[in-house]
JSON list of C-alpha atoms in Angstrom, two decimals:
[
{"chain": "J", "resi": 487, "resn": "UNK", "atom": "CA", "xyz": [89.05, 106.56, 117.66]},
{"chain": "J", "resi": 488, "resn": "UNK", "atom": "CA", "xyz": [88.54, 104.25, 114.63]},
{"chain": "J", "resi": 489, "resn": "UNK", "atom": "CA", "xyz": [89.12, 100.49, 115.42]},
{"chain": "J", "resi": 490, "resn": "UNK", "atom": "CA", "xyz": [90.80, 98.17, 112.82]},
{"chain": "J", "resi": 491, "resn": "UNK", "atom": "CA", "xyz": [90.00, 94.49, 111.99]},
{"chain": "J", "resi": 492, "resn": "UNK", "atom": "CA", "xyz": [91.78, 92.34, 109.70]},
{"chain": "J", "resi": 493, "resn": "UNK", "atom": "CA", "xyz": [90.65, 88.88, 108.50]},
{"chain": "J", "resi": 494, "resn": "UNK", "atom": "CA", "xyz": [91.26, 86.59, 105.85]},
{"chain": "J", "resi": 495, "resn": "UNK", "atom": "CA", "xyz": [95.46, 85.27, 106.47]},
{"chain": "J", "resi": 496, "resn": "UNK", "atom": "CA", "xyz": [96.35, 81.87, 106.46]},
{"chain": "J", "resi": 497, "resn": "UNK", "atom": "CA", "xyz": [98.32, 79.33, 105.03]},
{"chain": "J", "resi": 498, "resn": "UNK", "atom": "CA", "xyz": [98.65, 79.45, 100.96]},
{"chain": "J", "resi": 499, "resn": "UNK", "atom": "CA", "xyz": [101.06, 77.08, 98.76]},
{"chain": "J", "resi": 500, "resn": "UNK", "atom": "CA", "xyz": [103.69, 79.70, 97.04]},
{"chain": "J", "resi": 501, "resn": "UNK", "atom": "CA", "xyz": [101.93, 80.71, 93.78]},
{"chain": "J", "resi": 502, "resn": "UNK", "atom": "CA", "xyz": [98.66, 80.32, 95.16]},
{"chain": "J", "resi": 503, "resn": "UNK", "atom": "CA", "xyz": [95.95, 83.27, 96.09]},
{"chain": "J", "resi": 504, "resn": "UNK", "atom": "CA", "xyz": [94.58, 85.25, 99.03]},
{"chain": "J", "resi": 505, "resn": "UNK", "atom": "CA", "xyz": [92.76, 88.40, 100.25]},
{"chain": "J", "resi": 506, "resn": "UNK", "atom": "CA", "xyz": [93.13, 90.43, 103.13]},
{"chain": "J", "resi": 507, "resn": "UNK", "atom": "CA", "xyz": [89.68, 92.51, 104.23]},
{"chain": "J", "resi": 508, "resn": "UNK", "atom": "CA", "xyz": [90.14, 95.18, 107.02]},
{"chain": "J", "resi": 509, "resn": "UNK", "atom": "CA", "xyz": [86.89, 96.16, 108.64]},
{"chain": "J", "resi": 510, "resn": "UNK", "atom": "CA", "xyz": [86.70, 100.18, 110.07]},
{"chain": "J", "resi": 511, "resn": "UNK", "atom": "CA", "xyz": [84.52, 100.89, 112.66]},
{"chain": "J", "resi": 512, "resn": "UNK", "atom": "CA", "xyz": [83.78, 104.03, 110.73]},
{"chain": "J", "resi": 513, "resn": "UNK", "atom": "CA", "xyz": [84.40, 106.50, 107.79]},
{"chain": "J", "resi": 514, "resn": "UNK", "atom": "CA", "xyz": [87.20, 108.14, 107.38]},
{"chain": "J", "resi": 515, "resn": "UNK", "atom": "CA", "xyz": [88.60, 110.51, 104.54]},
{"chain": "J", "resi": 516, "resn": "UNK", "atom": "CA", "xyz": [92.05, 109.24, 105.46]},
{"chain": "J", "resi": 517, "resn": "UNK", "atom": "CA", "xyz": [94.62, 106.96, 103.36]},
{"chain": "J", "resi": 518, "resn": "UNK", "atom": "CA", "xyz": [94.54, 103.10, 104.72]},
{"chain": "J", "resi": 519, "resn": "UNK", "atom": "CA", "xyz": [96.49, 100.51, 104.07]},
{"chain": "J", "resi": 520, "resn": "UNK", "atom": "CA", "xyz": [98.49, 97.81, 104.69]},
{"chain": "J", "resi": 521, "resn": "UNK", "atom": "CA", "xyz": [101.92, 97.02, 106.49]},
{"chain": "J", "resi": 522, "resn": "UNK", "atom": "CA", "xyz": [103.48, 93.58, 106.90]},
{"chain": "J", "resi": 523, "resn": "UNK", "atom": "CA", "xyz": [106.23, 92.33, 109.46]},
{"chain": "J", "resi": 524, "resn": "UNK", "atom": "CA", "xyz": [108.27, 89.36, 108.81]},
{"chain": "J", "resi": 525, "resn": "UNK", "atom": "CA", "xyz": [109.76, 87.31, 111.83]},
{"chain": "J", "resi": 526, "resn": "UNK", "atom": "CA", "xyz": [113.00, 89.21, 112.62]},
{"chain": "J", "resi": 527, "resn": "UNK", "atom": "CA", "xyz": [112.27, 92.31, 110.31]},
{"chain": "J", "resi": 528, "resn": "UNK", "atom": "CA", "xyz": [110.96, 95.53, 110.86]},
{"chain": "J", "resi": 529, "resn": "UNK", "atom": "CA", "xyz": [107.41, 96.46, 109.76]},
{"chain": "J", "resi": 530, "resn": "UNK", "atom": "CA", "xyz": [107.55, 97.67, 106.02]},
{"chain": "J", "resi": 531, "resn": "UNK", "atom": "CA", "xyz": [104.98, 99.25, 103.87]},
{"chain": "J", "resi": 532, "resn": "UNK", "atom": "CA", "xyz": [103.22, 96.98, 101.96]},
{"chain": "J", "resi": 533, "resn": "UNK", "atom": "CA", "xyz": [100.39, 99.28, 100.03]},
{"chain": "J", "resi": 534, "resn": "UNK", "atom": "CA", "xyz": [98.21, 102.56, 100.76]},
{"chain": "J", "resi": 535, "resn": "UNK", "atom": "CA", "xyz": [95.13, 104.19, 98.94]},
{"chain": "J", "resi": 536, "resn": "UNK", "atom": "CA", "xyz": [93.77, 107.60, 99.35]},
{"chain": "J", "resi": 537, "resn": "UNK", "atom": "CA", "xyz": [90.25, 108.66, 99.74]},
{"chain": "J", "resi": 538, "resn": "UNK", "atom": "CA", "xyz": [89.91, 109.34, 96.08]},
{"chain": "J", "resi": 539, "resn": "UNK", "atom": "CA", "xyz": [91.81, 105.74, 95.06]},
{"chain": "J", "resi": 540, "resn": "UNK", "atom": "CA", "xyz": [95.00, 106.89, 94.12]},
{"chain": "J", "resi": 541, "resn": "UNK", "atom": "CA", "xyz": [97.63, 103.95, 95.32]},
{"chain": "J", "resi": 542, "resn": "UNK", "atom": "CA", "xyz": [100.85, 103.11, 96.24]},
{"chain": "J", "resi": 543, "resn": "UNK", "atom": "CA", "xyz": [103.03, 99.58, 96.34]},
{"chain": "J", "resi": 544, "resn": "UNK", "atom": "CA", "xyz": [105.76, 98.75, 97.62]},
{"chain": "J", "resi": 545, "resn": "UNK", "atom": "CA", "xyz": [108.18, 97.24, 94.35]},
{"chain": "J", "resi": 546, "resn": "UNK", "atom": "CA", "xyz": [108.46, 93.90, 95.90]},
{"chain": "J", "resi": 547, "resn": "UNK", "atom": "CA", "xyz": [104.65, 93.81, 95.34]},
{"chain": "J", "resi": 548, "resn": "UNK", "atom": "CA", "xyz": [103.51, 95.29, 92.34]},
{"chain": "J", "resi": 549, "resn": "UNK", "atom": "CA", "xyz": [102.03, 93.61, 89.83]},
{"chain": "J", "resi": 550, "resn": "UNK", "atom": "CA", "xyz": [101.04, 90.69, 92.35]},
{"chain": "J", "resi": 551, "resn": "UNK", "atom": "CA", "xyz": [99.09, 92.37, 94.79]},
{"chain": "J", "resi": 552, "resn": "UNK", "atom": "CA", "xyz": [95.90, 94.97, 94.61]},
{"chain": "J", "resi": 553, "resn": "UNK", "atom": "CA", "xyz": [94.33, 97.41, 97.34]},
{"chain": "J", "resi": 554, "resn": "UNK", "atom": "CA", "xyz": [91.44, 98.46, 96.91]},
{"chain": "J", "resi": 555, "resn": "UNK", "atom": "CA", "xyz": [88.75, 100.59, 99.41]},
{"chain": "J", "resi": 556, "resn": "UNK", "atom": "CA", "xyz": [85.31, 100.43, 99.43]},
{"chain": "J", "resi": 557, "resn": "UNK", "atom": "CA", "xyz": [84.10, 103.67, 101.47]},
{"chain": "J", "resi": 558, "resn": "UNK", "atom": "CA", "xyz": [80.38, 102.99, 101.48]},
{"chain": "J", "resi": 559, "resn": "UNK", "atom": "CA", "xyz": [81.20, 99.22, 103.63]},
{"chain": "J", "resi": 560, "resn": "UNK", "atom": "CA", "xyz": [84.23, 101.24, 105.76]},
{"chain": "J", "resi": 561, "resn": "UNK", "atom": "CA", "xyz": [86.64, 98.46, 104.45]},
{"chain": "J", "resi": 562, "resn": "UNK", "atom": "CA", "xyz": [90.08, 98.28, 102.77]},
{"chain": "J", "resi": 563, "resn": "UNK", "atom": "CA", "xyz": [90.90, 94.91, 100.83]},
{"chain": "J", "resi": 564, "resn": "UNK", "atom": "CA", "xyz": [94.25, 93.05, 99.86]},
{"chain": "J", "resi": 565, "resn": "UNK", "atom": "CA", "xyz": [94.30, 90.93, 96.98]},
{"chain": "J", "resi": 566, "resn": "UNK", "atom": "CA", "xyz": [97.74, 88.97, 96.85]},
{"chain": "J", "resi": 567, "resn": "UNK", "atom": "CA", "xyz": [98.28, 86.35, 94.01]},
{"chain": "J", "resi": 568, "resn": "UNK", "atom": "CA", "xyz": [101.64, 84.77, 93.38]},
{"chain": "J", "resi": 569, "resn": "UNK", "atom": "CA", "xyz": [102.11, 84.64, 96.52]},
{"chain": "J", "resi": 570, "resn": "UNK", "atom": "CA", "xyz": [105.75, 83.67, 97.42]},
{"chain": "J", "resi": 571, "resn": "UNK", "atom": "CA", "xyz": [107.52, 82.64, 100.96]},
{"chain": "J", "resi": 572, "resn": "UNK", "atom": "CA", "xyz": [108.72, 85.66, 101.16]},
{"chain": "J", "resi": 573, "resn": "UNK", "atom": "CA", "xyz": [105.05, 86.93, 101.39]},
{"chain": "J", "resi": 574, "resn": "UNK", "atom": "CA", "xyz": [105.10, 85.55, 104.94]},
{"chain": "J", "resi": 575, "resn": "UNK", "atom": "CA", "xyz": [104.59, 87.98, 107.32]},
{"chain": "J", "resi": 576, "resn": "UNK", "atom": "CA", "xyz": [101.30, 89.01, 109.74]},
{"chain": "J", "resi": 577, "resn": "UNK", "atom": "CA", "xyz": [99.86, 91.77, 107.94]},
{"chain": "J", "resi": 578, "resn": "UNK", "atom": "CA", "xyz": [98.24, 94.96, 109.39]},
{"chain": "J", "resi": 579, "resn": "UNK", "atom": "CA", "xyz": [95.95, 97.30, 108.26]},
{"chain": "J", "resi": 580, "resn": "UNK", "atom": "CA", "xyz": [96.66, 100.58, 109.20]},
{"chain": "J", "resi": 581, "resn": "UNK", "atom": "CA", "xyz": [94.45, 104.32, 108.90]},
{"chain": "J", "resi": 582, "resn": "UNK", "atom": "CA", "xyz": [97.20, 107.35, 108.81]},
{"chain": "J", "resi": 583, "resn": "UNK", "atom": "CA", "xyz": [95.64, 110.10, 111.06]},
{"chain": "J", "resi": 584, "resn": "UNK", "atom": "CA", "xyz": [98.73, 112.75, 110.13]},
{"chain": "J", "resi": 585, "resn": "UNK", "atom": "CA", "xyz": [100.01, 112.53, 113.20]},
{"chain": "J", "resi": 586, "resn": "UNK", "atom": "CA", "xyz": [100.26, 109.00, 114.16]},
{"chain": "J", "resi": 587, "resn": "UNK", "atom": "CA", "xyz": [98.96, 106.25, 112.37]},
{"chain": "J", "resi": 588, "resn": "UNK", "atom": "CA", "xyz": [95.69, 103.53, 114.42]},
{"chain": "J", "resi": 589, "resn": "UNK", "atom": "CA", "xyz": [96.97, 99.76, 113.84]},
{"chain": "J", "resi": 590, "resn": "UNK", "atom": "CA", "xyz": [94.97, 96.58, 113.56]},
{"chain": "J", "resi": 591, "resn": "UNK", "atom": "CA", "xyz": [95.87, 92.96, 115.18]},
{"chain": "J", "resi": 592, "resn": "UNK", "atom": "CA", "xyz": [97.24, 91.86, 112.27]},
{"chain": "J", "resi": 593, "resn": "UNK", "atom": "CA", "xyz": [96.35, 88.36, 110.65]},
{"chain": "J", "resi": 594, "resn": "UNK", "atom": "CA", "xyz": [99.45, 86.12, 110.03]},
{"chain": "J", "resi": 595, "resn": "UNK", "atom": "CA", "xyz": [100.12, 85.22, 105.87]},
{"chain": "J", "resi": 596, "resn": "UNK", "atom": "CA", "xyz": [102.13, 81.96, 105.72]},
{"chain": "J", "resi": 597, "resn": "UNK", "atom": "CA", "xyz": [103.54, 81.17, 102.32]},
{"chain": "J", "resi": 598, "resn": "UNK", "atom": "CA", "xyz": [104.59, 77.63, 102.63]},
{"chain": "J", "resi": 599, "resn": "UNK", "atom": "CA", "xyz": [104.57, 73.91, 100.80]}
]
């Protein structure tokens, strides 16, 4: 079974910049992306991208955050700019197997000044 890592959260000033990497332990022809929980909320889709690089966002993203995949390094990548407290949340990386999805740790995002 593939194993997820994420890396790259911490705390960012609203407005400011950060991105999320997600390390596979190996290839996969399957979408990946990225979820996000905030404390008291349930988990919510935050972005996906297929094999070939077609992508999805959810609208409260779009236009501030990019996924992007780079198959040759097994990794999946979360650029968030404007980031806003409302970003805060621990994010996970996630690999949809059809059936069920494999989950990373997650790596917490705090928006915050």
């Amino acid at each position: 079974q593939v194993q997820l890592m994420e890396s790259g959260g911490g705390l960012v000033q609203p407005g400011g910049s950060l991105r999320l990497s997600c390390a596979a332990s190996k290839s996969s022809t399957n979408s990946r992306g990225w979820y996000r929980q905030a404390p008291g909320k349930e988990r919510e889709l935050v972005a996906r991208i297929t094999i070939s690089g077609s992508t999805y966002y959810a609208d409260s993203v779009k236009g501030r955050f990019t996924i992007s995949r780079d198959n040759a390094k097994n990794a999946v990548y979360l650029q968030m700019n404007i980031l806003k407290p409302d970003d805060t949340a621990v994010y996970y990386c996630y690999e949809n197997l059809g059936f069920r999805a494999v989950w990373g740790q997650g790596t917490l995002v705090t928006v915050s000044s």
